[in-house]
Every structure is written in C-alpha cells, then in structure tokens.
Short mmCIF file of C-alpha atoms and ligand atoms in Angstrom, two decimals:
data_model
loop_
_atom_site.label_atom_id
_atom_site.label_comp_id
_atom_site.label_asym_id
_atom_site.label_seq_id
_atom_site.Cartn_x
_atom_site.Cartn_y
_atom_site.Cartn_z
CA UNK A 1 -8.86 -13.79 5.42
CA UNK A 2 -5.13 -14.50 4.88
CA UNK A 3 -5.18 -18.36 4.70
CA UNK A 4 -1.47 -18.92 4.70
CA UNK A 5 1.28 -16.61 6.56
CA UNK A 6 2.72 -14.20 4.26
CA UNK A 7 6.21 -14.88 3.06
CA UNK A 8 8.90 -12.40 2.06
CA UNK A 9 9.82 -11.63 -1.63
CA UNK A 10 12.94 -13.62 -2.95
CA UNK A 11 15.32 -11.54 -4.97
CA UNK A 12 14.13 -12.96 -8.23
CA UNK A 13 10.37 -12.45 -7.12
CA UNK A 14 11.19 -8.80 -6.30
CA UNK A 15 12.69 -8.19 -9.73
CA UNK A 16 9.96 -9.79 -11.47
CA UNK A 17 7.02 -7.74 -9.69
CA UNK A 18 9.19 -4.62 -10.05
CA UNK A 19 9.39 -5.31 -13.89
CA UNK A 20 5.65 -5.83 -14.11
CA UNK A 21 4.58 -2.90 -11.97
CA UNK A 22 6.83 -0.05 -13.43
CA UNK A 23 4.84 2.39 -15.19
CA UNK A 24 1.54 1.05 -13.81
CA UNK A 25 -0.95 2.74 -11.54
CA UNK A 26 -0.40 2.30 -7.89
CA UNK A 27 -3.82 0.34 -7.88
CA UNK A 28 -2.39 -2.41 -10.09
CA UNK A 29 1.13 -2.40 -8.39
CA UNK A 30 -0.88 -3.08 -5.01
CA UNK A 31 -2.83 -5.99 -6.72
CA UNK A 32 0.61 -7.47 -8.14
CA UNK A 33 1.82 -7.42 -4.60
CA UNK A 34 -1.19 -9.19 -3.26
CA UNK A 35 -0.99 -11.76 -5.71
CA UNK A 36 2.57 -12.69 -4.40
CA UNK A 37 1.53 -12.43 -0.87
CA UNK A 38 -1.35 -14.43 -1.19
CA UNK A 39 -0.95 -17.22 -3.98
CA UNK A 40 -3.85 -19.10 -2.69
CA UNK A 41 -6.65 -16.23 -3.51
CA UNK A 42 -8.10 -15.75 -6.74
CA UNK A 43 -7.63 -12.42 -8.43
CA UNK A 44 -11.21 -11.63 -8.30
CA UNK A 45 -11.15 -12.06 -4.40
CA UNK A 46 -8.09 -9.76 -4.15
CA UNK A 47 -9.73 -6.88 -6.19
CA UNK A 48 -12.63 -7.22 -3.65
CA UNK A 49 -10.67 -6.90 -0.58
CA UNK A 50 -11.10 -3.59 0.99
CA UNK A 51 -8.31 -1.15 1.01
CA UNK A 52 -7.73 -1.68 4.77
CA UNK A 53 -7.29 -5.52 4.02
CA UNK A 54 -5.13 -4.77 0.98
CA UNK A 55 -2.70 -2.46 2.98
CA UNK A 56 -2.55 -4.82 5.86
CA UNK A 57 -1.49 -7.60 3.44
CA UNK A 58 1.17 -5.31 1.95
CA UNK A 59 2.50 -4.21 5.25
CA UNK A 60 2.73 -7.90 6.11
CA UNK A 61 4.62 -8.52 2.79
CA UNK A 62 6.99 -5.39 3.41
CA UNK A 63 7.72 -6.74 7.03
CA UNK A 64 8.67 -10.10 5.87
CA UNK A 65 10.77 -8.72 2.87
CA UNK A 66 12.53 -5.71 4.44
CA UNK A 67 11.85 -5.77 8.32
CA UNK A 68 9.46 -4.20 10.62
CA UNK A 69 10.97 -0.57 10.91
CA UNK A 70 9.81 1.96 8.45
CA UNK A 71 12.01 5.24 8.03
CA UNK A 72 9.56 7.65 6.46
CA UNK A 73 10.09 11.24 5.41
CA UNK A 74 7.76 14.17 5.32
CA UNK A 75 8.15 17.79 4.30
CA UNK A 76 7.16 20.64 6.77
CA UNK A 77 4.19 22.64 5.04
CA UNK A 78 5.19 25.88 6.81
CA UNK A 79 9.03 25.94 6.55
CA UNK A 80 9.85 23.05 3.86
CA UNK A 81 12.07 21.45 6.63
CA UNK A 82 12.63 17.73 5.80
CA UNK A 83 11.63 15.43 8.69
CA UNK A 84 12.28 11.70 9.23
CA UNK A 85 10.04 9.68 11.32
CA UNK A 86 9.77 6.11 12.20
CA UNK A 87 7.03 3.66 11.80
CA UNK A 88 6.51 0.19 12.58
CA UNK A 89 4.73 -2.39 10.47
CA UNK A 90 3.37 -4.33 13.40
CA UNK A 91 2.07 -1.15 15.03
CA UNK A 92 0.22 -0.02 11.91
CA UNK A 93 -1.33 -3.60 11.63
CA UNK A 94 -2.68 -3.23 15.14
CA UNK A 95 -4.98 -0.69 13.83
CA UNK A 96 -6.02 -2.66 10.78
CA UNK A 97 -9.77 -3.69 10.49
CA UNK A 98 -9.35 -6.90 8.50
CA UNK A 99 -13.13 -7.77 8.58
CA UNK A 100 -14.97 -8.60 5.08
CA UNK A 101 -16.31 -6.07 2.95
CA UNK A 102 -19.77 -6.34 4.37
CA UNK A 103 -22.54 -3.79 4.55
CA UNK A 104 -22.59 -1.90 7.82
CA UNK A 105 -25.80 0.01 9.06
CA UNK A 106 -25.27 3.36 10.52
CA UNK A 107 -27.38 6.51 11.23
CA UNK A 108 -26.75 9.70 9.42
CA UNK A 109 -28.78 12.79 10.35
CA UNK A 110 -31.66 10.64 11.42
CA UNK A 111 -31.65 8.58 8.35
CA UNK A 112 -30.57 4.95 8.20
CA UNK A 113 -27.81 4.07 5.73
CA UNK A 114 -25.45 1.08 5.03
CA UNK A 115 -22.02 1.44 4.17
CA UNK A 116 -19.37 -0.85 2.43
CA UNK A 117 -15.72 -0.38 2.81
CA UNK A 118 -14.31 0.62 -0.58
CA UNK A 119 -12.26 -2.15 -2.32
CA UNK A 120 -9.80 -1.89 -5.37
CA UNK A 121 -12.57 -2.14 -7.88
CA UNK A 122 -14.18 0.91 -6.33
CA UNK A 123 -10.97 3.03 -6.56
CA UNK A 124 -10.41 1.75 -10.03
CA UNK A 125 -13.46 3.49 -11.08
CA UNK A 126 -12.92 6.59 -8.82
CA UNK A 127 -9.50 7.27 -10.51
CA UNK A 128 -11.47 7.72 -13.86
CA UNK A 129 -13.08 10.72 -12.46
CA UNK A 130 -12.34 14.35 -13.73
CA UNK A 131 -11.94 15.78 -10.22
CA UNK A 132 -11.64 14.53 -6.55
CA UNK A 133 -15.51 15.78 -6.03
CA UNK A 134 -16.85 13.41 -8.69
CA UNK A 135 -14.28 10.65 -7.49
CA UNK A 136 -16.06 10.92 -4.13
CA UNK A 137 -19.47 10.58 -5.67
CA UNK A 138 -18.50 7.32 -7.35
CA UNK A 139 -17.23 5.99 -4.19
CA UNK A 140 -20.38 6.79 -2.54
CA UNK A 141 -22.60 5.75 -5.16
CA UNK A 142 -21.02 2.38 -4.85
CA UNK A 143 -20.37 2.11 -1.17
CA UNK A 144 -23.53 3.69 0.27
CA UNK A 145 -27.23 2.55 0.20
CA UNK A 146 -30.48 3.44 1.88
CA UNK A 147 -30.95 1.37 4.95
CA UNK A 148 -33.97 -0.79 5.45
CA UNK A 149 -35.49 1.59 7.59
CA UNK A 150 -35.11 4.54 5.44
CA UNK A 151 -38.20 5.47 3.27
CA UNK A 152 -36.77 8.90 2.10
CA UNK A 153 -35.95 8.63 -1.50
CA UNK A 154 -34.06 11.99 -1.84
CA UNK A 155 -30.65 12.20 -3.05
CA UNK A 156 -27.63 13.10 -0.74
CA UNK A 157 -26.45 16.63 -0.92
CA UNK A 158 -22.96 17.55 -0.61
CA UNK A 159 -22.70 17.92 3.34
CA UNK A 160 -24.14 14.43 3.55
CA UNK A 161 -21.64 13.23 0.99
CA UNK A 162 -18.76 14.65 2.95
CA UNK A 163 -20.17 13.10 6.25
CA UNK A 164 -20.56 9.89 4.78
CA UNK A 165 -17.09 9.78 3.15
CA UNK A 166 -15.87 10.37 6.81
CA UNK A 167 -17.82 7.56 8.21
CA UNK A 168 -16.46 5.26 5.38
CA UNK A 169 -12.92 6.40 6.52
CA UNK A 170 -13.77 5.52 10.13
CA UNK A 171 -14.85 2.00 9.10
CA UNK A 172 -11.56 1.32 7.56
CA UNK A 173 -8.83 3.05 9.47
CA UNK A 174 -5.90 1.68 7.63
CA UNK A 175 -7.28 2.77 4.32
CA UNK A 176 -5.97 6.26 5.23
CA UNK A 177 -3.01 6.43 7.57
CA UNK A 178 -2.37 9.72 9.05
CA UNK A 179 0.47 10.21 11.15
CA UNK A 180 0.93 13.23 13.63
CA UNK A 181 4.18 15.05 12.77
CA UNK A 182 5.89 18.25 14.54
CA UNK A 183 8.47 20.03 12.74
CA UNK A 184 11.49 20.46 15.10
CA UNK A 185 12.60 23.75 13.08
CA UNK A 186 9.34 25.83 13.35
CA UNK A 187 7.13 23.93 15.70
CA UNK A 188 4.30 23.41 13.05
CA UNK A 189 2.10 20.30 13.81
CA UNK A 190 0.30 18.50 11.02
CA UNK A 191 -0.98 14.82 9.82
CA UNK A 192 1.02 13.50 7.13
CA UNK A 193 -0.38 10.90 4.95
CA UNK A 194 1.41 7.61 5.00
CA UNK A 195 0.63 5.06 2.00
CA UNK A 196 2.39 1.81 2.41
CA UNK A 197 1.80 0.77 -1.32
CA UNK A 198 3.65 3.75 -2.50
CA UNK A 199 6.35 3.58 -0.01
CA UNK A 200 6.98 -0.07 -0.36
CA UNK A 201 7.02 0.47 -4.14
CA UNK A 202 9.84 3.10 -3.89
CA UNK A 203 11.68 0.63 -1.77
CA UNK A 204 11.29 -2.10 -4.23
CA UNK A 205 12.44 0.27 -7.02
CA UNK A 206 15.61 1.15 -5.26
CA UNK A 207 16.34 -2.57 -4.41
CA UNK A 208 15.69 -3.76 -7.65
CA UNK A 209 18.19 -1.16 -9.43
CA UNK A 210 20.77 -2.23 -6.93
CA UNK A 211 20.05 -5.88 -7.55
CA UNK A 212 20.61 -5.31 -11.06
CA UNK A 213 23.97 -3.59 -10.52
CA UNK A 214 25.09 -6.48 -8.52
CA UNK A 215 24.07 -8.99 -11.15
CA UNK A 216 25.85 -6.80 -13.74
CA UNK A 217 29.15 -6.69 -11.60
CA UNK A 218 29.12 -10.32 -10.65
CA UNK A 219 28.13 -11.63 -14.17
CA UNK A 220 31.03 -9.65 -15.62
CA UNK A 221 33.53 -10.66 -12.77
CA UNK A 222 32.75 -14.29 -12.43
CA UNK A 223 30.53 -15.48 -15.34
CA UNK A 224 27.68 -16.47 -13.29
CA UNK A 225 24.26 -16.31 -14.74
CA UNK A 226 21.61 -13.74 -13.49
CA UNK A 227 19.65 -16.90 -11.95
CA UNK A 228 22.61 -18.15 -10.07
CA UNK A 229 23.20 -14.84 -8.64
CA UNK A 230 19.72 -14.05 -7.77
CA UNK A 231 19.64 -17.49 -5.93
CA UNK A 232 22.42 -16.61 -3.49
CA UNK A 233 21.68 -15.29 -0.06
CA UNK A 234 21.78 -11.41 0.22
CA UNK A 235 24.76 -12.01 2.48
CA UNK A 236 26.72 -14.12 0.03
CA UNK A 237 25.88 -12.12 -2.67
CA UNK A 238 27.25 -8.99 -0.73
CA UNK A 239 30.49 -10.44 0.15
CA UNK A 240 31.05 -11.26 -3.51
CA UNK A 241 30.27 -7.79 -4.57
CA UNK A 242 33.03 -6.46 -2.01
CA UNK A 243 35.46 -9.11 -3.32
CA UNK A 244 34.55 -7.93 -7.10
CA UNK A 245 35.18 -4.35 -6.18
CA UNK A 246 38.48 -4.74 -4.14
ZN1 ZN B 1 8.70 23.76 9.90
#
C-alpha cells in the first residue's frame, strides 16, 4: 500500500499544510496530510483508501514528525475530571488492518452479504446527511451489498442496519479507536474515542503558530527571511530564539 516510507513534515511543509487546511473539514485535512505523506499516490487513490488505511498513514506521519508517544486527554463523563493518558503510534498501528478496500463476504441473520470498508468518499457523502441515522444509511447503501447466495430482495430494517454497521467497524478496527479509560477521582470506566486526524491537526495548529512567532522574532532581530528561518533545524532555531529573548 505505502510504496515509500513516510517522511516527517519539515517546518515549511507543516506551515503550508496548516495554512491549506485551516477552516476545512477534517476529511479534507486528512487528505491533505495523505498527499504529503504519500506523494507517489494519486489523489483518486488516496480518496479510496479505507479510513483505517488513511489513519494508519496519518499515524506514521505523526510518528515521524513529532514522535511515537501521544499524550491524550479525556474528560470523565461522570465527574468532569480531566484525565491524561498515553498512547503509542506504534501500538495503535499494530491493530491496523491495512488491506485494500475489497468486498468481504459475511453472514448476517442467515443472509449472505458483502461488506466493503468505508473510504473518504463514502464519509464525504455521509457528512451531508441531516442526522446520524441518515448518515449510517448512506454508508450502508454504499458499503453493503447482497451476497451471491442471497436471493432475498427485502431491504434491511433498522436492527439489520445497526448490526451491519457494527460488522463494518470490526472489519476496520483503526477506523474507530476506542481507549479504555478509568477515572482516578470517581472510578468511572468508559471508552474514549481517539481520532488521530483531529489530534494531529491540533498539534500542527499549535506548532505552526509557535513557528510563526519564532519567525517573527528572528526576522525582526536578525533580519533573516522566513525561508531562511524555516530551513534551520529546530534545535538551531530554538537556540537563536533563546538568544534573541535574552
Ligand atoms: Zn470521574
């Protein structure tokens, strides 16, 4: 799937992708990140990657840009206590199913059906839905079809729909990452949803703003151009920032 190893984002690339993606939908942001991570793939191909394949690639990009360790945050639904928990990109990647978006035959209530893992195009249509129920129907209409051995032409009822949506999730575990969390304050246990695209984008947002502040300071202090400052290693830039502030 990924022809060449993913490279971390340079300071200049980070600023560029952040600028392009601000104000855009997370689906578009994810595709912007994929284009940078996998320059050898066509945009059409990237749109058809399953959400699991997409998120695996974003995890790789995050690992090479910032590092393996993720410090995530969740709020206890019972007492509103804020909790920090650690994740590892490598460990999350271990649960990824990176196979292609092919049709998989399964049995559902004695009927034979075929499922396909959702991709960015499916989600782009689903987000136009008026409510989550309609969104699920859109996904099912695109990602579920009657199996070869199923003569029954009856439509799926809501219970079937829920079961099939669950089966789709099982096919692509990385598409929805749930982390078991326990609150230290009140003992409440729940599953927190972890979305690498949103998480990494927030990090890129914070880092881009900091980079621009550094550029601003160094340009005013030393007269260097934005390009010159961004081409420095983070270490060298950091030292100049310290000196400029002292
Ligand atoms: Zn709590």
